[in-house]
């Protein structure tokens, strides 16, 4: 199979390219090489063995030239991360949603029918919560007054009791709580509509907290693992917000690449569209990650600083069961092994962020 990978020179896209090539597929990478992700230094060395086209996924003419030569598309191109403030909104929407719409239109025009989409766990907002009295509930956004007072756990909207965090399944109702999250959910809606209209097939892989070699560094748009690693390389303590006990599922990028390979050959179950959690199934706290990285790099202990950014959620821990059943995917990298390798893995050159 010949596969077009948008964002193919990026952190996740480059690992997907390596995995697909090792599985015997041919890959064609498309990447805009934006300074916010790549530092403005051109293609990274780790994509030198792949065919790369420098271009924007929003360039419909370019897509119409590239797509007839491929069998499927892995759509990784996106503006990622929590962002800085609402002024990022137009950039998130232009890169993520307009880019996806242009790609889907070009796929329809050229008769391409198989898409694997880089989704995200951020579409859930908060994860799954149980109340001892009211069962499964959806907590509302946390109040700033509670966060300022060090009350971080969401409470039941009916009785006010503290909730118990559980595993969030793909059937959980979406509740995006940041601009980035809203654009990732919109990507799924666009892709789902395209599948129904065209008879195409889509897997949206809802990545949880991905980490590993080639992450961008020294940028507010990077994942928390890169932010902690960058601080340690500067000789600074990782700064952990809230009390550090917020739970996440950290999944190694090699496992994310394996999930993409599986999704290329799996049939979605529901009207051509399927969504699956891509996770390790091994939840840990943010403080766990910071502590493990500090130990692995012989750096200073993490500093727990309290507070939270607008849109931050408390716990998002994934249920890996559906991905195992539908894709045959099971993460292979343990938290301990993955973090130890990440502590010394090469990162992307410092990104350039607009002032």
mmCIF file of C-alpha atoms in Angstrom:
data_model
loop_
_atom_site.group_PDB
_atom_site.id
_atom_site.type_symbol
_atom_site.label_atom_id
_atom_site.label_comp_id
_atom_site.label_asym_id
_atom_site.label_seq_id
_atom_site.Cartn_x
_atom_site.Cartn_y
_atom_site.Cartn_z
ATOM 1 C CA UNK A 1 0.000 0.000 0.000
ATOM 2 C CA UNK A 2 1.221 3.518 -0.781
ATOM 3 C CA UNK A 3 0.239 5.963 1.970
ATOM 4 C CA UNK A 4 0.240 9.760 2.072
ATOM 5 C CA UNK A 5 1.173 10.975 5.568
ATOM 6 C CA UNK A 6 0.274 14.607 6.173
ATOM 7 C CA UNK A 7 2.483 16.180 8.808
ATOM 8 C CA UNK A 8 4.861 13.387 7.908
ATOM 9 C CA UNK A 9 8.011 15.193 9.072
ATOM 10 C CA UNK A 10 6.511 15.877 12.487
ATOM 11 C CA UNK A 11 6.879 14.108 15.800
ATOM 12 C CA UNK A 12 4.184 11.457 15.341
ATOM 13 C CA UNK A 13 4.066 11.520 11.544
ATOM 14 C CA UNK A 14 7.732 10.609 11.180
ATOM 15 C CA UNK A 15 7.322 7.608 13.473
ATOM 16 C CA UNK A 16 4.259 6.506 11.497
ATOM 17 C CA UNK A 17 6.358 6.760 8.323
ATOM 18 C CA UNK A 18 9.090 4.582 9.827
ATOM 19 C CA UNK A 19 6.604 1.976 11.044
ATOM 20 C CA UNK A 20 4.704 1.757 7.746
ATOM 21 C CA UNK A 21 7.956 1.439 5.824
ATOM 22 C CA UNK A 22 9.135 -1.358 8.106
ATOM 23 C CA UNK A 23 5.798 -3.105 7.479
ATOM 24 C CA UNK A 24 6.419 -3.034 3.726
ATOM 25 C CA UNK A 25 4.291 -0.044 2.747
ATOM 26 C CA UNK A 26 5.467 2.880 0.616
ATOM 27 C CA UNK A 27 5.064 6.332 2.142
ATOM 28 C CA UNK A 28 4.841 9.851 0.757
ATOM 29 C CA UNK A 29 5.246 12.610 3.319
ATOM 30 C CA UNK A 30 3.601 16.024 3.065
ATOM 31 C CA UNK A 31 4.658 18.679 5.555
ATOM 32 C CA UNK A 32 4.545 22.470 5.691
ATOM 33 C CA UNK A 33 7.610 22.479 8.006
ATOM 34 C CA UNK A 34 6.117 25.293 10.083
ATOM 35 C CA UNK A 35 8.624 27.063 12.372
ATOM 36 C CA UNK A 36 6.358 26.562 15.404
ATOM 37 C CA UNK A 37 6.917 22.816 15.056
ATOM 38 C CA UNK A 38 10.276 22.512 13.302
ATOM 39 C CA UNK A 39 12.313 25.543 14.321
ATOM 40 C CA UNK A 40 12.655 26.785 10.751
ATOM 41 C CA UNK A 41 15.666 24.596 9.968
ATOM 42 C CA UNK A 42 14.179 22.521 7.169
ATOM 43 C CA UNK A 43 13.353 18.807 7.221
ATOM 44 C CA UNK A 44 14.730 16.878 10.208
ATOM 45 C CA UNK A 45 17.376 14.266 9.522
ATOM 46 C CA UNK A 46 15.122 11.353 10.482
ATOM 47 C CA UNK A 47 12.931 11.777 7.379
ATOM 48 C CA UNK A 48 15.866 11.807 4.950
ATOM 49 C CA UNK A 49 15.100 8.248 3.844
ATOM 50 C CA UNK A 50 11.481 9.033 2.919
ATOM 51 C CA UNK A 51 9.973 10.856 -0.042
ATOM 52 C CA UNK A 52 8.959 14.305 1.247
ATOM 53 C CA UNK A 53 6.910 17.052 -0.389
ATOM 54 C CA UNK A 54 7.168 20.490 1.218
ATOM 55 C CA UNK A 55 3.654 21.870 1.102
ATOM 56 C CA UNK A 56 0.494 22.776 2.990
ATOM 57 C CA UNK A 57 -2.430 20.387 3.441
ATOM 58 C CA UNK A 58 -4.689 23.353 2.641
ATOM 59 C CA UNK A 59 -3.260 23.522 -0.896
ATOM 60 C CA UNK A 60 -6.026 21.791 -2.856
ATOM 61 C CA UNK A 61 -4.140 21.855 -6.150
ATOM 62 C CA UNK A 62 -1.143 20.146 -4.572
ATOM 63 C CA UNK A 63 -3.362 17.491 -2.997
ATOM 64 C CA UNK A 64 -5.056 16.775 -6.308
ATOM 65 C CA UNK A 65 -1.621 16.064 -7.770
ATOM 66 C CA UNK A 66 -0.475 13.827 -4.915
ATOM 67 C CA UNK A 67 -3.570 11.813 -4.054
ATOM 68 C CA UNK A 68 -4.035 9.815 -7.289
ATOM 69 C CA UNK A 69 -0.740 8.060 -6.557
ATOM 70 C CA UNK A 70 -1.706 6.779 -3.097
ATOM 71 C CA UNK A 71 -4.070 4.177 -1.650
ATOM 72 C CA UNK A 72 -4.754 5.734 1.742
ATOM 73 C CA UNK A 73 -4.067 8.825 3.858
ATOM 74 C CA UNK A 74 -2.771 9.108 7.428
ATOM 75 C CA UNK A 75 -3.734 12.639 8.415
ATOM 76 C CA UNK A 76 -1.327 13.753 11.156
ATOM 77 C CA UNK A 77 -0.941 17.412 10.173
ATOM 78 C CA UNK A 78 -2.311 19.687 12.888
ATOM 79 C CA UNK A 79 -1.593 22.561 15.180
ATOM 80 C CA UNK A 80 -1.380 20.846 18.562
ATOM 81 C CA UNK A 81 -1.218 21.653 22.243
ATOM 82 C CA UNK A 82 -3.025 23.703 24.823
ATOM 83 C CA UNK A 83 -2.129 26.988 23.155
ATOM 84 C CA UNK A 84 -1.348 30.322 24.736
ATOM 85 C CA UNK A 85 -4.688 32.156 24.840
ATOM 86 C CA UNK A 86 -7.837 32.565 22.685
ATOM 87 C CA UNK A 87 -5.895 34.559 20.095
ATOM 88 C CA UNK A 88 -4.624 31.155 18.899
ATOM 89 C CA UNK A 89 -8.145 30.250 17.814
ATOM 90 C CA UNK A 90 -7.939 31.258 14.150
ATOM 91 C CA UNK A 91 -4.649 29.383 13.709
ATOM 92 C CA UNK A 92 -6.035 26.229 15.330
ATOM 93 C CA UNK A 93 -9.170 26.328 13.179
ATOM 94 C CA UNK A 94 -7.283 27.126 9.972
ATOM 95 C CA UNK A 95 -4.704 24.384 10.392
ATOM 96 C CA UNK A 96 -6.910 21.674 11.870
ATOM 97 C CA UNK A 97 -10.415 22.152 10.532
ATOM 98 C CA UNK A 98 -9.911 23.963 7.250
ATOM 99 C CA UNK A 99 -6.951 21.691 6.518
ATOM 100 C CA UNK A 100 -9.077 18.594 7.131
ATOM 101 C CA UNK A 101 -11.954 19.922 5.021
ATOM 102 C CA UNK A 102 -9.638 20.661 2.081
ATOM 103 C CA UNK A 103 -8.058 17.211 2.368
ATOM 104 C CA UNK A 104 -11.432 15.453 2.463
ATOM 105 C CA UNK A 105 -12.682 17.381 -0.547
ATOM 106 C CA UNK A 106 -9.559 16.489 -2.511
ATOM 107 C CA UNK A 107 -9.865 12.840 -1.506
ATOM 108 C CA UNK A 108 -13.424 12.800 -2.821
ATOM 109 C CA UNK A 109 -12.428 14.495 -6.080
ATOM 110 C CA UNK A 110 -9.626 11.985 -6.668
ATOM 111 C CA UNK A 111 -11.500 8.872 -5.537
ATOM 112 C CA UNK A 112 -9.419 8.152 -2.424
ATOM 113 C CA UNK A 113 -11.552 6.428 0.192
ATOM 114 C CA UNK A 114 -9.457 5.404 3.223
ATOM 115 C CA UNK A 115 -8.398 7.831 5.963
ATOM 116 C CA UNK A 116 -6.702 7.395 9.319
ATOM 117 C CA UNK A 117 -7.137 10.589 11.352
ATOM 118 C CA UNK A 118 -4.970 11.735 14.250
ATOM 119 C CA UNK A 119 -7.697 12.268 16.821
ATOM 120 C CA UNK A 120 -7.236 13.187 20.466
ATOM 121 C CA UNK A 121 -8.483 12.348 23.924
ATOM 122 C CA UNK A 122 -9.125 16.082 24.437
ATOM 123 C CA UNK A 123 -12.534 15.613 22.784
ATOM 124 C CA UNK A 124 -13.737 14.042 26.047
ATOM 125 C CA UNK A 125 -12.971 17.013 28.273
ATOM 126 C CA UNK A 126 -12.995 15.409 31.681
ATOM 127 C CA UNK A 127 -12.824 11.629 31.733
ATOM 128 C CA UNK A 128 -15.347 9.231 33.230
ATOM 129 C CA UNK A 129 -16.527 9.893 36.779
ATOM 130 C CA UNK A 130 -18.751 7.979 39.202
ATOM 131 C CA UNK A 131 -20.765 9.360 42.089
ATOM 132 C CA UNK A 132 -21.562 7.018 44.976
ATOM 133 C CA UNK A 133 -25.191 8.202 44.861
ATOM 134 C CA UNK A 134 -25.830 9.158 41.229
ATOM 135 C CA UNK A 135 -23.685 6.734 39.233
ATOM 136 C CA UNK A 136 -21.877 7.936 36.107
ATOM 137 C CA UNK A 137 -22.010 11.738 35.936
ATOM 138 C CA UNK A 138 -20.488 14.487 33.811
ATOM 139 C CA UNK A 139 -18.950 17.208 35.998
ATOM 140 C CA UNK A 140 -19.026 20.760 34.773
ATOM 141 C CA UNK A 141 -15.928 22.939 34.342
ATOM 142 C CA UNK A 142 -14.026 23.474 37.554
ATOM 143 C CA UNK A 143 -14.467 26.853 39.231
ATOM 144 C CA UNK A 144 -11.423 29.121 39.411
ATOM 145 C CA UNK A 145 -12.219 29.763 43.085
ATOM 146 C CA UNK A 146 -11.940 26.035 43.818
ATOM 147 C CA UNK A 147 -8.637 25.751 41.957
ATOM 148 C CA UNK A 148 -7.241 28.813 43.757
ATOM 149 C CA UNK A 149 -8.226 27.186 47.050
ATOM 150 C CA UNK A 150 -6.522 23.907 46.138
ATOM 151 C CA UNK A 151 -9.787 22.017 45.558
ATOM 152 C CA UNK A 152 -8.960 20.229 42.318
ATOM 153 C CA UNK A 153 -11.241 17.201 42.216
ATOM 154 C CA UNK A 154 -14.483 17.586 40.231
ATOM 155 C CA UNK A 155 -17.692 17.180 42.212
ATOM 156 C CA UNK A 156 -21.078 15.690 41.416
ATOM 157 C CA UNK A 157 -23.334 18.296 39.780
ATOM 158 C CA UNK A 158 -26.306 16.882 41.710
ATOM 159 C CA UNK A 159 -25.043 16.369 45.261
ATOM 160 C CA UNK A 160 -21.642 18.064 45.365
ATOM 161 C CA UNK A 161 -19.770 14.941 46.473
ATOM 162 C CA UNK A 162 -16.236 14.275 45.296
ATOM 163 C CA UNK A 163 -16.213 11.849 42.362
ATOM 164 C CA UNK A 164 -14.235 8.707 41.558
ATOM 165 C CA UNK A 165 -12.300 8.727 38.281
ATOM 166 C CA UNK A 166 -12.662 5.724 35.967
ATOM 167 C CA UNK A 167 -11.795 4.590 32.443
ATOM 168 C CA UNK A 168 -13.313 6.710 29.672
ATOM 169 C CA UNK A 169 -14.741 4.699 26.742
ATOM 170 C CA UNK A 170 -15.170 5.912 23.175
ATOM 171 C CA UNK A 171 -18.927 6.112 23.770
ATOM 172 C CA UNK A 172 -18.503 8.928 26.304
ATOM 173 C CA UNK A 173 -20.203 12.135 25.138
ATOM 174 C CA UNK A 174 -17.711 14.691 23.807
ATOM 175 C CA UNK A 175 -17.142 17.793 25.889
ATOM 176 C CA UNK A 176 -14.190 19.799 24.485
ATOM 177 C CA UNK A 177 -12.879 22.399 26.923
ATOM 178 C CA UNK A 178 -10.200 24.211 24.933
ATOM 179 C CA UNK A 179 -9.877 25.699 21.471
ATOM 180 C CA UNK A 180 -7.625 22.844 20.414
ATOM 181 C CA UNK A 181 -10.112 20.299 21.729
ATOM 182 C CA UNK A 182 -12.961 21.947 19.828
ATOM 183 C CA UNK A 183 -11.012 21.753 16.575
ATOM 184 C CA UNK A 184 -10.143 18.087 17.115
ATOM 185 C CA UNK A 185 -13.806 17.236 17.618
ATOM 186 C CA UNK A 186 -14.696 19.230 14.501
ATOM 187 C CA UNK A 187 -12.169 17.149 12.540
ATOM 188 C CA UNK A 188 -14.011 13.999 13.582
ATOM 189 C CA UNK A 189 -17.379 15.454 12.578
ATOM 190 C CA UNK A 190 -16.024 16.496 9.183
ATOM 191 C CA UNK A 191 -14.484 13.081 8.597
ATOM 192 C CA UNK A 192 -17.607 11.256 9.733
ATOM 193 C CA UNK A 193 -19.791 13.307 7.397
ATOM 194 C CA UNK A 194 -17.375 12.633 4.527
ATOM 195 C CA UNK A 195 -17.508 8.883 5.204
ATOM 196 C CA UNK A 196 -21.303 8.849 5.133
ATOM 197 C CA UNK A 197 -21.481 10.978 1.987
ATOM 198 C CA UNK A 198 -18.838 9.114 0.000
ATOM 199 C CA UNK A 199 -18.819 5.563 1.327
ATOM 200 C CA UNK A 200 -15.237 6.099 2.485
ATOM 201 C CA UNK A 201 -13.764 4.688 5.693
ATOM 202 C CA UNK A 202 -12.268 6.621 8.591
ATOM 203 C CA UNK A 203 -10.561 5.617 11.812
ATOM 204 C CA UNK A 204 -10.084 8.476 14.268
ATOM 205 C CA UNK A 205 -7.336 7.419 16.652
ATOM 206 C CA UNK A 206 -7.869 9.307 19.880
ATOM 207 C CA UNK A 207 -4.293 9.671 21.045
ATOM 208 C CA UNK A 208 -3.773 10.071 24.746
ATOM 209 C CA UNK A 209 -0.611 11.721 26.097
ATOM 210 C CA UNK A 210 1.971 10.804 23.466
ATOM 211 C CA UNK A 211 5.674 11.077 24.275
ATOM 212 C CA UNK A 212 8.958 9.893 22.826
ATOM 213 C CA UNK A 213 11.916 10.814 20.659
ATOM 214 C CA UNK A 214 11.568 13.728 18.215
ATOM 215 C CA UNK A 215 9.139 15.762 20.337
ATOM 216 C CA UNK A 216 9.488 19.516 19.805
ATOM 217 C CA UNK A 217 11.111 21.310 22.703
ATOM 218 C CA UNK A 218 10.931 24.734 24.348
ATOM 219 C CA UNK A 219 7.472 25.621 23.061
ATOM 220 C CA UNK A 220 4.160 26.197 24.896
ATOM 221 C CA UNK A 221 2.477 23.984 22.292
ATOM 222 C CA UNK A 222 4.508 20.889 23.226
ATOM 223 C CA UNK A 223 3.196 18.046 25.353
ATOM 224 C CA UNK A 224 3.879 17.971 29.074
ATOM 225 C CA UNK A 225 6.619 15.347 28.707
ATOM 226 C CA UNK A 226 8.600 17.664 26.436
ATOM 227 C CA UNK A 227 7.997 20.648 28.716
ATOM 228 C CA UNK A 228 9.387 18.714 31.689
ATOM 229 C CA UNK A 229 12.322 17.384 29.675
ATOM 230 C CA UNK A 230 13.177 20.874 28.380
ATOM 231 C CA UNK A 231 13.173 22.260 31.930
ATOM 232 C CA UNK A 232 15.483 19.511 33.154
ATOM 233 C CA UNK A 233 17.911 20.129 30.294
ATOM 234 C CA UNK A 234 18.088 23.772 31.431
ATOM 235 C CA UNK A 235 18.911 22.549 34.943
ATOM 236 C CA UNK A 236 15.485 23.634 36.227
ATOM 237 C CA UNK A 237 12.953 21.684 38.248
ATOM 238 C CA UNK A 238 9.891 20.545 36.301
ATOM 239 C CA UNK A 239 6.956 22.728 37.357
ATOM 240 C CA UNK A 240 3.881 20.600 38.057
ATOM 241 C CA UNK A 241 0.530 22.351 38.234
ATOM 242 C CA UNK A 242 -2.298 21.588 40.686
ATOM 243 C CA UNK A 243 -1.136 18.985 43.230
ATOM 244 C CA UNK A 244 0.437 16.753 40.580
ATOM 245 C CA UNK A 245 -2.101 13.984 41.156
ATOM 246 C CA UNK A 246 -4.078 14.550 37.954
ATOM 247 C CA UNK A 247 -4.140 11.212 36.099
ATOM 248 C CA UNK A 248 -3.309 10.637 32.440
ATOM 249 C CA UNK A 249 -2.427 7.770 30.133
ATOM 250 C CA UNK A 250 1.058 8.279 28.695
ATOM 251 C CA UNK A 251 1.490 6.306 25.478
ATOM 252 C CA UNK A 252 4.827 5.915 23.696
ATOM 253 C CA UNK A 253 5.026 7.208 20.139
ATOM 254 C CA UNK A 254 6.140 3.813 18.830
ATOM 255 C CA UNK A 255 2.829 2.389 20.032
ATOM 256 C CA UNK A 256 0.937 5.232 18.362
ATOM 257 C CA UNK A 257 2.690 4.369 15.106
ATOM 258 C CA UNK A 258 1.655 0.730 15.544
ATOM 259 C CA UNK A 259 -1.966 1.809 16.026
ATOM 260 C CA UNK A 260 -1.841 3.735 12.751
ATOM 261 C CA UNK A 261 -0.509 0.658 10.955
ATOM 262 C CA UNK A 262 -3.351 -1.417 12.378
ATOM 263 C CA UNK A 263 -6.013 1.145 11.467
ATOM 264 C CA UNK A 264 -4.913 1.207 7.832
ATOM 265 C CA UNK A 265 -6.174 -2.345 7.344
ATOM 266 C CA UNK A 266 -9.100 -2.464 9.811
ATOM 267 C CA UNK A 267 -12.694 -1.764 8.818
ATOM 268 C CA UNK A 268 -14.593 0.791 10.921
ATOM 269 C CA UNK A 269 -17.734 -0.651 12.448
ATOM 270 C CA UNK A 270 -20.237 2.203 12.266
ATOM 271 C CA UNK A 271 -21.231 3.646 8.875
ATOM 272 C CA UNK A 272 -17.636 3.890 7.749
ATOM 273 C CA UNK A 273 -16.440 5.819 10.812
ATOM 274 C CA UNK A 274 -14.753 4.452 13.917
ATOM 275 C CA UNK A 275 -13.034 6.107 16.874
ATOM 276 C CA UNK A 276 -10.621 4.296 19.162
ATOM 277 C CA UNK A 277 -8.584 5.246 22.209
ATOM 278 C CA UNK A 278 -4.859 4.899 21.569
ATOM 279 C CA UNK A 279 -3.403 4.524 25.023
ATOM 280 C CA UNK A 280 -1.116 2.398 27.157
ATOM 281 C CA UNK A 281 -3.769 1.138 29.537
ATOM 282 C CA UNK A 282 -1.315 2.056 32.346
ATOM 283 C CA UNK A 283 -2.457 5.340 33.968
ATOM 284 C CA UNK A 284 -0.062 7.532 35.930
ATOM 285 C CA UNK A 285 -0.108 10.969 37.499
ATOM 286 C CA UNK A 286 1.560 14.034 36.056
ATOM 287 C CA UNK A 287 3.820 14.034 39.122
ATOM 288 C CA UNK A 288 4.811 10.424 38.361
ATOM 289 C CA UNK A 289 6.032 11.530 34.940
ATOM 290 C CA UNK A 290 7.955 14.523 36.265
ATOM 291 C CA UNK A 291 9.548 12.447 39.014
ATOM 292 C CA UNK A 292 10.594 9.601 36.705
ATOM 293 C CA UNK A 293 12.149 12.057 34.252
ATOM 294 C CA UNK A 294 13.994 13.892 37.028
ATOM 295 C CA UNK A 295 15.428 10.621 38.330
ATOM 296 C CA UNK A 296 16.394 9.413 34.849
ATOM 297 C CA UNK A 297 18.220 12.662 34.064
ATOM 298 C CA UNK A 298 19.685 13.114 37.566
ATOM 299 C CA UNK A 299 17.916 16.460 37.652
ATOM 300 C CA UNK A 300 16.194 18.483 40.387
ATOM 301 C CA UNK A 301 13.017 17.176 41.995
ATOM 302 C CA UNK A 302 9.734 18.437 40.537
ATOM 303 C CA UNK A 303 8.190 21.565 42.018
ATOM 304 C CA UNK A 304 4.441 21.377 42.628
ATOM 305 C CA UNK A 305 3.128 24.893 42.038
ATOM 306 C CA UNK A 306 -0.674 24.609 42.192
ATOM 307 C CA UNK A 307 -3.012 26.508 39.913
ATOM 308 C CA UNK A 308 -4.293 25.392 36.531
ATOM 309 C CA UNK A 309 -4.630 26.780 33.034
ATOM 310 C CA UNK A 310 -8.086 27.616 31.673
ATOM 311 C CA UNK A 311 -9.443 24.493 30.005
ATOM 312 C CA UNK A 312 -7.269 22.087 32.019
ATOM 313 C CA UNK A 313 -9.093 18.934 33.085
ATOM 314 C CA UNK A 314 -8.398 16.812 36.131
ATOM 315 C CA UNK A 315 -8.385 13.170 35.048
ATOM 316 C CA UNK A 316 -8.552 11.527 31.610
ATOM 317 C CA UNK A 317 -7.764 7.807 31.809
ATOM 318 C CA UNK A 318 -8.602 5.680 28.801
ATOM 319 C CA UNK A 319 -10.338 2.361 28.337
ATOM 320 C CA UNK A 320 -8.112 0.403 25.891
ATOM 321 C CA UNK A 321 -10.602 -2.417 25.303
ATOM 322 C CA UNK A 322 -12.207 -1.293 22.050
ATOM 323 C CA UNK A 323 -8.876 -0.708 20.292
ATOM 324 C CA UNK A 324 -7.851 -4.242 21.253
ATOM 325 C CA UNK A 325 -11.044 -5.713 19.850
ATOM 326 C CA UNK A 326 -11.461 -3.588 16.720
ATOM 327 C CA UNK A 327 -7.846 -2.922 15.724
ATOM 328 C CA UNK A 328 -5.950 -5.699 17.446
ATOM 329 C CA UNK A 329 -3.898 -2.943 19.062
ATOM 330 C CA UNK A 330 -2.215 -3.300 22.422
ATOM 331 C CA UNK A 331 0.560 -0.964 23.582
ATOM 332 C CA UNK A 332 3.915 -2.707 23.962
ATOM 333 C CA UNK A 333 6.000 -0.068 25.780
ATOM 334 C CA UNK A 334 5.768 0.136 29.566
ATOM 335 C CA UNK A 335 5.789 3.489 31.341
ATOM 336 C CA UNK A 336 9.109 2.751 33.047
ATOM 337 C CA UNK A 337 10.859 1.683 29.851
ATOM 338 C CA UNK A 338 9.375 4.462 27.758
ATOM 339 C CA UNK A 339 10.249 7.265 30.164
ATOM 340 C CA UNK A 340 13.778 5.928 30.674
ATOM 341 C CA UNK A 341 14.330 5.950 26.903
ATOM 342 C CA UNK A 342 12.718 9.379 26.500
ATOM 343 C CA UNK A 343 15.032 10.908 29.102
ATOM 344 C CA UNK A 344 17.953 10.767 26.640
ATOM 345 C CA UNK A 345 16.135 10.547 23.303
ATOM 346 C CA UNK A 346 16.808 13.207 20.637
ATOM 347 C CA UNK A 347 14.281 16.041 20.579
ATOM 348 C CA UNK A 348 13.390 18.380 17.755
ATOM 349 C CA UNK A 349 15.349 21.622 17.527
ATOM 350 C CA UNK A 350 13.824 24.467 19.538
ATOM 351 C CA UNK A 351 10.640 25.707 17.916
ATOM 352 C CA UNK A 352 10.138 29.310 16.928
ATOM 353 C CA UNK A 353 7.044 30.753 18.531
ATOM 354 C CA UNK A 354 5.604 34.050 17.354
ATOM 355 C CA UNK A 355 5.905 36.875 19.866
#
